[in-house]
mmCIF file of C-alpha atoms in Angstrom:
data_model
loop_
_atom_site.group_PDB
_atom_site.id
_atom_site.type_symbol
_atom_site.label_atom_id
_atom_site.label_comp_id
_atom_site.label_asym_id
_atom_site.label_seq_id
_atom_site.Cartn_x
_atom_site.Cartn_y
_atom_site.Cartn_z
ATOM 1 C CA UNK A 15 -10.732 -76.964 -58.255
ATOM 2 C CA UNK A 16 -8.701 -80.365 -58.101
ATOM 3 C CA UNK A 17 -6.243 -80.965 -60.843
ATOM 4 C CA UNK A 18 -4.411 -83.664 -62.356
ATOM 5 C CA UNK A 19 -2.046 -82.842 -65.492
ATOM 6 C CA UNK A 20 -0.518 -85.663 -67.479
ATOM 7 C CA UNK A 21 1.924 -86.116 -70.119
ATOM 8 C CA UNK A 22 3.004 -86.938 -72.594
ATOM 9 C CA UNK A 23 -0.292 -87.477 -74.325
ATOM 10 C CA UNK A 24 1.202 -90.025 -76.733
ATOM 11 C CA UNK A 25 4.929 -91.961 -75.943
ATOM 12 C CA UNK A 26 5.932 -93.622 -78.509
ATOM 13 C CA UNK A 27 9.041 -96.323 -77.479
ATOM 14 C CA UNK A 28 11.517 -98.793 -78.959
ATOM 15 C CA UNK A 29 10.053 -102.577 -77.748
ATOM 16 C CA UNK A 30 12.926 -102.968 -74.981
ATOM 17 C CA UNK A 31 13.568 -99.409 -73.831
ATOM 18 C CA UNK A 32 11.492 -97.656 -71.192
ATOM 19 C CA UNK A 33 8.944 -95.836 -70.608
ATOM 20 C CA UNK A 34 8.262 -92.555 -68.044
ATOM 21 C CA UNK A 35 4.864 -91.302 -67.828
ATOM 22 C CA UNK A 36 4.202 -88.132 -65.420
ATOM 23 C CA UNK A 37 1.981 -86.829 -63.477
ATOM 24 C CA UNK A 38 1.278 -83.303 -61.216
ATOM 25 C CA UNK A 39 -1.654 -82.592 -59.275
ATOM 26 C CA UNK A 40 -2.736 -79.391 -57.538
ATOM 27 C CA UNK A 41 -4.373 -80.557 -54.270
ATOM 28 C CA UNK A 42 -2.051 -81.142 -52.456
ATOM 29 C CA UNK A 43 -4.329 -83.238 -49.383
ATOM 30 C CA UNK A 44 -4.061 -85.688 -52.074
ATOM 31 C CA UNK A 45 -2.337 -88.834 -50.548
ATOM 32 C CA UNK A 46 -3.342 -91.722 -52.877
ATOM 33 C CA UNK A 47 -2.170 -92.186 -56.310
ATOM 34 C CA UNK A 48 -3.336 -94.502 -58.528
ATOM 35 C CA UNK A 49 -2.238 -96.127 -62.145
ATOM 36 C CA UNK A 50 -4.625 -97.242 -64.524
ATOM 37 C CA UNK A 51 -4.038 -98.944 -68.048
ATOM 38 C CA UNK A 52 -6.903 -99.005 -70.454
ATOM 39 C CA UNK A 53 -6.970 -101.366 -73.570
ATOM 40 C CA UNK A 54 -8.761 -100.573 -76.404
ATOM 41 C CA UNK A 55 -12.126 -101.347 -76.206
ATOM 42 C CA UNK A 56 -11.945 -102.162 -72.236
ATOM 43 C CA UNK A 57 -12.287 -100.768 -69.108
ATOM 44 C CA UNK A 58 -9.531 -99.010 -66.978
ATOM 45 C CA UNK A 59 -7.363 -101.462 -64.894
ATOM 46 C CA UNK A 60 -5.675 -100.670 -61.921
ATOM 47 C CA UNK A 61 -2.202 -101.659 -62.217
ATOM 48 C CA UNK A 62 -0.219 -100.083 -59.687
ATOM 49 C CA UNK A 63 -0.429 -97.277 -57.101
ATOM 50 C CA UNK A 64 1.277 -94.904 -54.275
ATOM 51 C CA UNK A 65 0.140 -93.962 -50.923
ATOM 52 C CA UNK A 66 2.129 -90.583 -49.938
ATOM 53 C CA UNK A 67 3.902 -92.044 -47.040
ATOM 54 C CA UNK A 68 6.045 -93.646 -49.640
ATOM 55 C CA UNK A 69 8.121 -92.467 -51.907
ATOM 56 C CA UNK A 70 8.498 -95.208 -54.441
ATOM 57 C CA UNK A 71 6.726 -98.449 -55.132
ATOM 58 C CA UNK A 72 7.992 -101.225 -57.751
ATOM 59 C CA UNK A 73 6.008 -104.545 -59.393
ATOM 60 C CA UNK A 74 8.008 -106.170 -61.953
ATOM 61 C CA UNK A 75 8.887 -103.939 -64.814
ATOM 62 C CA UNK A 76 6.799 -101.102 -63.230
ATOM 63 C CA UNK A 77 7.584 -98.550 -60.419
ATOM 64 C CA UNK A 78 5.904 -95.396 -59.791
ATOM 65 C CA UNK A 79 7.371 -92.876 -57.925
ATOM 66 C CA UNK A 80 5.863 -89.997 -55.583
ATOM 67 C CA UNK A 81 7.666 -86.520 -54.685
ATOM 68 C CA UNK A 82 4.708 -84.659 -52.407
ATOM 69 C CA UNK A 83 6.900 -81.623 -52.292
ATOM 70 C CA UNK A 84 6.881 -81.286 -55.791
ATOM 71 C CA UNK A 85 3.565 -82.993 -55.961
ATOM 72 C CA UNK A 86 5.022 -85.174 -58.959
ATOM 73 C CA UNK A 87 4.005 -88.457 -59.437
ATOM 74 C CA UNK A 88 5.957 -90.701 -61.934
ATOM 75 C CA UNK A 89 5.224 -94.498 -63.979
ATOM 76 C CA UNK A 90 7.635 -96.261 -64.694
ATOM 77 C CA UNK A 91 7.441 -98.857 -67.208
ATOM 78 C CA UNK A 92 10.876 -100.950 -67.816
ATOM 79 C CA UNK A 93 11.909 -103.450 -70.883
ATOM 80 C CA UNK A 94 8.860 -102.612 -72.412
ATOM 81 C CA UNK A 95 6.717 -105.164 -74.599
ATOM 82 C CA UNK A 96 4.212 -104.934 -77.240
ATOM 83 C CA UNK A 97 1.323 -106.009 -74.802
ATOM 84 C CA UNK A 98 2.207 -102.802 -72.883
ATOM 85 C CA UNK A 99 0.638 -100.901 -75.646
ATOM 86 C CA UNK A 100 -2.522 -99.198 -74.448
ATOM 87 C CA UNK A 101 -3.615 -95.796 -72.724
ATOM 88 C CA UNK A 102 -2.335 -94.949 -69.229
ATOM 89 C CA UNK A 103 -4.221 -93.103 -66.636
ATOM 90 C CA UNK A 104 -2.962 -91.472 -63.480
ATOM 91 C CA UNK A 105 -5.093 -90.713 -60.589
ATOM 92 C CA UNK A 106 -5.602 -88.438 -57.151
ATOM 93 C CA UNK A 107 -7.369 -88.616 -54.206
ATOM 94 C CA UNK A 108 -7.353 -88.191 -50.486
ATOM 95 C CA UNK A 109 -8.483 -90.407 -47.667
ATOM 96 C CA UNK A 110 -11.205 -87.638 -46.163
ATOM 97 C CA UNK A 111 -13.013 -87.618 -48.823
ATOM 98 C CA UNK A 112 -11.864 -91.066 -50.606
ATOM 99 C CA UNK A 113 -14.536 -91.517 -52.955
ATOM 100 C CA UNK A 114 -14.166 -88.429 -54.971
ATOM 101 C CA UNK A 115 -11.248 -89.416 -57.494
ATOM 102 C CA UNK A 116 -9.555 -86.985 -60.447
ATOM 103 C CA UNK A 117 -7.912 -88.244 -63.262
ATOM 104 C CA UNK A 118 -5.401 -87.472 -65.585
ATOM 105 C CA UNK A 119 -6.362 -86.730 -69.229
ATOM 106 C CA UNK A 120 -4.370 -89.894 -70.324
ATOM 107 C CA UNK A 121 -1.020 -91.033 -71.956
ATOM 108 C CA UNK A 122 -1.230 -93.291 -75.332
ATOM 109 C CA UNK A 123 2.057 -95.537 -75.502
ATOM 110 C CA UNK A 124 2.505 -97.506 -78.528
ATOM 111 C CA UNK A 125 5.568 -100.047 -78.344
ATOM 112 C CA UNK A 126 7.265 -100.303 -81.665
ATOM 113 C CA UNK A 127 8.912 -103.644 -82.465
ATOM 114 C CA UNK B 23 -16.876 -114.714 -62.490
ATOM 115 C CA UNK B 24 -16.269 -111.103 -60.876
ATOM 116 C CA UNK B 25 -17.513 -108.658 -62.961
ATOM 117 C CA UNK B 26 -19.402 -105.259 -64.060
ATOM 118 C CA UNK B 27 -21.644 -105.235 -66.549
ATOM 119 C CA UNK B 28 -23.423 -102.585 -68.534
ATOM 120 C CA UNK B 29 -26.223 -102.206 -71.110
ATOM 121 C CA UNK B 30 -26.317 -101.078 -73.356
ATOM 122 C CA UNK B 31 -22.885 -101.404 -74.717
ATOM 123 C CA UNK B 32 -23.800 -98.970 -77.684
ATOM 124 C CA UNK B 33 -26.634 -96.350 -77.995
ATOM 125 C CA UNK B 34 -27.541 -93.898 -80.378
ATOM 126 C CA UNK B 35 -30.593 -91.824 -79.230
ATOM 127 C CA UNK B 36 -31.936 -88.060 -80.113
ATOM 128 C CA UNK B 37 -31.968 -85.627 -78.127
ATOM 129 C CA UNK B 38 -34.906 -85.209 -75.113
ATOM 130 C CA UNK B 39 -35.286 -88.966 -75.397
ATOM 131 C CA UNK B 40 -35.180 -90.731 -71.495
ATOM 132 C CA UNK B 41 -32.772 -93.228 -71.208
ATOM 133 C CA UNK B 42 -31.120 -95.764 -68.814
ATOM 134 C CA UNK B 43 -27.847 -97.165 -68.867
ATOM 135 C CA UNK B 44 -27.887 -99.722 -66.194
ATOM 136 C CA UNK B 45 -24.833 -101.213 -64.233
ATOM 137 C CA UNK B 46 -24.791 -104.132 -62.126
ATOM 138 C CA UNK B 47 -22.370 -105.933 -60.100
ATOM 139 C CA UNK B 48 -21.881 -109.341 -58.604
ATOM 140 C CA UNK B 49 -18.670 -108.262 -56.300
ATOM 141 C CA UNK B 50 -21.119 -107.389 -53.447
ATOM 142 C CA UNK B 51 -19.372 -104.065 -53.217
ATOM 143 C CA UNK B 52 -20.458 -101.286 -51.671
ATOM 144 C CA UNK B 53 -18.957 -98.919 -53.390
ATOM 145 C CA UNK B 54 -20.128 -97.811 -57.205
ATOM 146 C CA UNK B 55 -19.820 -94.888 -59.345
ATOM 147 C CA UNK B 56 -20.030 -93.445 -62.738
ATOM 148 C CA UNK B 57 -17.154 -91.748 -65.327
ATOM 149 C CA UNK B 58 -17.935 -90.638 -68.581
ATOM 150 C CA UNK B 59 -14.897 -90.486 -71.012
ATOM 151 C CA UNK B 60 -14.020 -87.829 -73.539
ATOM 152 C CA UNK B 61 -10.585 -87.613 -75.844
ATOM 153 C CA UNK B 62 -8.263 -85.103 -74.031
ATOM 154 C CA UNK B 63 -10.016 -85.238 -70.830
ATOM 155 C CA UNK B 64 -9.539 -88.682 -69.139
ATOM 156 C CA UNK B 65 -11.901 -90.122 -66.854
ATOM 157 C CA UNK B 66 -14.493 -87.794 -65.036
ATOM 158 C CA UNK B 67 -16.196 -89.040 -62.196
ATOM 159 C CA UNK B 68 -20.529 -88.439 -62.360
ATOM 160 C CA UNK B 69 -22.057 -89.432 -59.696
ATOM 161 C CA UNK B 70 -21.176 -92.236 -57.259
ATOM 162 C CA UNK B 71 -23.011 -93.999 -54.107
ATOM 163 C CA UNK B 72 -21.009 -95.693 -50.743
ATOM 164 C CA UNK B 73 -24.406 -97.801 -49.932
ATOM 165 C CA UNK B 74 -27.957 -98.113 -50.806
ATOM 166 C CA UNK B 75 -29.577 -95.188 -50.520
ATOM 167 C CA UNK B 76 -26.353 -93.162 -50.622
ATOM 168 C CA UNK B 77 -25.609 -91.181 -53.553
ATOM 169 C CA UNK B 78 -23.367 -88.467 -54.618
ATOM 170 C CA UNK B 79 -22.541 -86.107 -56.633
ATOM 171 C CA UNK B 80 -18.938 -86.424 -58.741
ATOM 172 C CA UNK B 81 -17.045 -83.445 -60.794
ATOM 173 C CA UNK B 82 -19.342 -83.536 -63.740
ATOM 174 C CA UNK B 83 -22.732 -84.396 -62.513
ATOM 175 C CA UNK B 84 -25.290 -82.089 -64.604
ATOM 176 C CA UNK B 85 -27.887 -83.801 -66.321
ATOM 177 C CA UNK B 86 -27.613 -87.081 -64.967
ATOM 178 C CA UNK B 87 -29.314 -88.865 -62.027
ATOM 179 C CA UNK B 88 -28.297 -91.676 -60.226
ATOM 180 C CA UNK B 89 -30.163 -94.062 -58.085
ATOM 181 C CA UNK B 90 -28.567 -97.086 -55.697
ATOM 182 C CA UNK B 91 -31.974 -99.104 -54.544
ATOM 183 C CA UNK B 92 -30.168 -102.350 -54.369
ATOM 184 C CA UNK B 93 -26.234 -102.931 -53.800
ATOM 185 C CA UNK B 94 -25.561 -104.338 -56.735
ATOM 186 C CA UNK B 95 -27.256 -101.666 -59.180
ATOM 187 C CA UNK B 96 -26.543 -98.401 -60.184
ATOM 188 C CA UNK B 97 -28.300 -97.195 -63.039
ATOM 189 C CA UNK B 98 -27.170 -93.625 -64.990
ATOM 190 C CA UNK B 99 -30.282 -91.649 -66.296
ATOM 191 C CA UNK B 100 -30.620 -89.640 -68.900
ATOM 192 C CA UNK B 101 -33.743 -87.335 -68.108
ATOM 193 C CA UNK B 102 -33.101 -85.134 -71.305
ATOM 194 C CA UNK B 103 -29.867 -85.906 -72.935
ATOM 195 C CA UNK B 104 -28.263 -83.502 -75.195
ATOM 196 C CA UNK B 105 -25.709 -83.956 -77.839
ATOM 197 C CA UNK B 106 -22.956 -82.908 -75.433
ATOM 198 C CA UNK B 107 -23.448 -85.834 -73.848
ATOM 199 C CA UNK B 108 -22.245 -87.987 -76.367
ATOM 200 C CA UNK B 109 -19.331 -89.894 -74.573
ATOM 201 C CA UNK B 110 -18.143 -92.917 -73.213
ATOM 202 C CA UNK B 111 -19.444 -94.008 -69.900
ATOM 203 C CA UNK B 112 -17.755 -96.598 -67.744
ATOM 204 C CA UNK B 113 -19.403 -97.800 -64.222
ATOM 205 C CA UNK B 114 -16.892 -98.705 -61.954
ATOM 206 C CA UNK B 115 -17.113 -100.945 -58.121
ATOM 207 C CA UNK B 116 -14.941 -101.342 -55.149
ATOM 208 C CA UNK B 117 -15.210 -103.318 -51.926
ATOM 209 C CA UNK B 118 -14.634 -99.962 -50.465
ATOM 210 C CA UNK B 119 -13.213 -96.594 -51.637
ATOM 211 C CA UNK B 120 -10.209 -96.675 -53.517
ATOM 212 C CA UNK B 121 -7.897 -95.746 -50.981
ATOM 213 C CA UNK B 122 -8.360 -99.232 -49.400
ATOM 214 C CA UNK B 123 -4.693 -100.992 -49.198
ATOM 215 C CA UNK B 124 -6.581 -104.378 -50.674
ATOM 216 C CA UNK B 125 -8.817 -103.545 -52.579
ATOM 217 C CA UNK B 126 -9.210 -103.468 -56.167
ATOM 218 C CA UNK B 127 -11.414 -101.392 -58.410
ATOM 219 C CA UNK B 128 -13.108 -102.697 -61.254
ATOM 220 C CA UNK B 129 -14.458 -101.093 -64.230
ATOM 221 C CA UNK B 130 -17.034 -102.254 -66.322
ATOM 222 C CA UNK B 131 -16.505 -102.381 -70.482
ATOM 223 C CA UNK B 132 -18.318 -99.363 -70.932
ATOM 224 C CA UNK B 133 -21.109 -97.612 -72.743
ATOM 225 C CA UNK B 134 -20.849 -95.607 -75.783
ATOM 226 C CA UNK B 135 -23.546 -93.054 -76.185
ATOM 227 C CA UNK B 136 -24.448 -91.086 -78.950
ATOM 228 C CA UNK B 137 -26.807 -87.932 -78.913
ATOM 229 C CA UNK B 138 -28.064 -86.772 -81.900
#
């Protein structure tokens, strides 16, 4: 079945530096890629996502990026903070059948100060 | 305010013992579904419903029922829960599915269930 593989499963990063969380999936009708970031004791949060007509989509200090050949999919997170600490999720689907969604197993990022 | 809510937030039942977790949400979406959350697994999607009366199943979907008699409800029942459902559960709402270019989805705080 459908597939999404994630990793790292922890990142641990200088406050400052950046970070690069990455994502494959195996279906490859997939053409919508979404970002979530969870803190602790709250619900996921969209914070950023892809269609597959593009190949690279920025917001601030975030950018994810998309190769479909590959089927790769990439977050970006740039001069990182402390209140970027939480867990990431990636995210596949495809427009025929948009409202079945597969997630990846999650990234933990800790800033350190 | 726009938001999800669930109740319970926390639950510790035994195992055979009905239960509801409701979900309710004042976005007037049409669009609802279930995840239950487990370390090393992410986010699995239960059940989930496009419109009243329309329900589906998700990746995960055994031993749970769904029902969507009003838009802004969505209840997740337990018939005869088992310890291996002993998770986190989030409900989740959109305007539309999440491929929309506008739209956002929102997750409710979620409901942490524990089967004994």
């Amino acid at each position: 079945g459908e597939n999404v593989e994630q990793h790292p499963s922890t990142l641990s990063v200088q406050e400052g530096d950046s970070a690069v969380i990455k994502c494959t999936y195996s279906d490859s009708a997939s053409n919508y890629f979404p970002w979530y970031k969870q803190e602790l004791g709250k619900g996921p949060q969209l914070i950023i996502d892809i269609r597959s007509n593009v190949g690279e989509k920025k917001d601030q200090r975030i950018a994810v990026t998309l190769n479909k050949t590959a089927k790769h999919f990439s977050l970006h997170i740039t001069e990182t903070q402390p209140e970027d600490s939480a867990v990431y999720f990636c995210a596949a689907t495809y427009d025929s059948s948009a409202s079945k969604i597969i997630f990846g197993s999650g990234t933990r990022l800790s800033i350190r100060p | 305010e726009a938001q999800v809510t669930q109740n319970p937030r926390y639950l510790i039942t035994v195992t055979g013992k009905k239960l509801t977790v409701t979900c309710s949400q004042n976005m007037n979406h049409e669009y609802m579904s279930w995840y239950r959350q487990d370390p090393g697994l992410g986010l699995r999607q239960i059940y989930y419903s496009m419109n009243v009366e329309v329900t589906d199943k998700g990746d995960v979907p055994e031993g749970y029922k769904v029902s969507r008699k009003e838009k802004r409800n969505f209840p997740l029942i337990l018939e005869s829960p088992s310890p291996n459902q002993t998770s986190l559960y989030f409900c989740a709402s959109s305007s539309t599915p999440w491929t929309s270019r506008t739209d956002t989805q929102y997750f409710g705080p979620g409901t942490r269930l524990t089967v004994l």
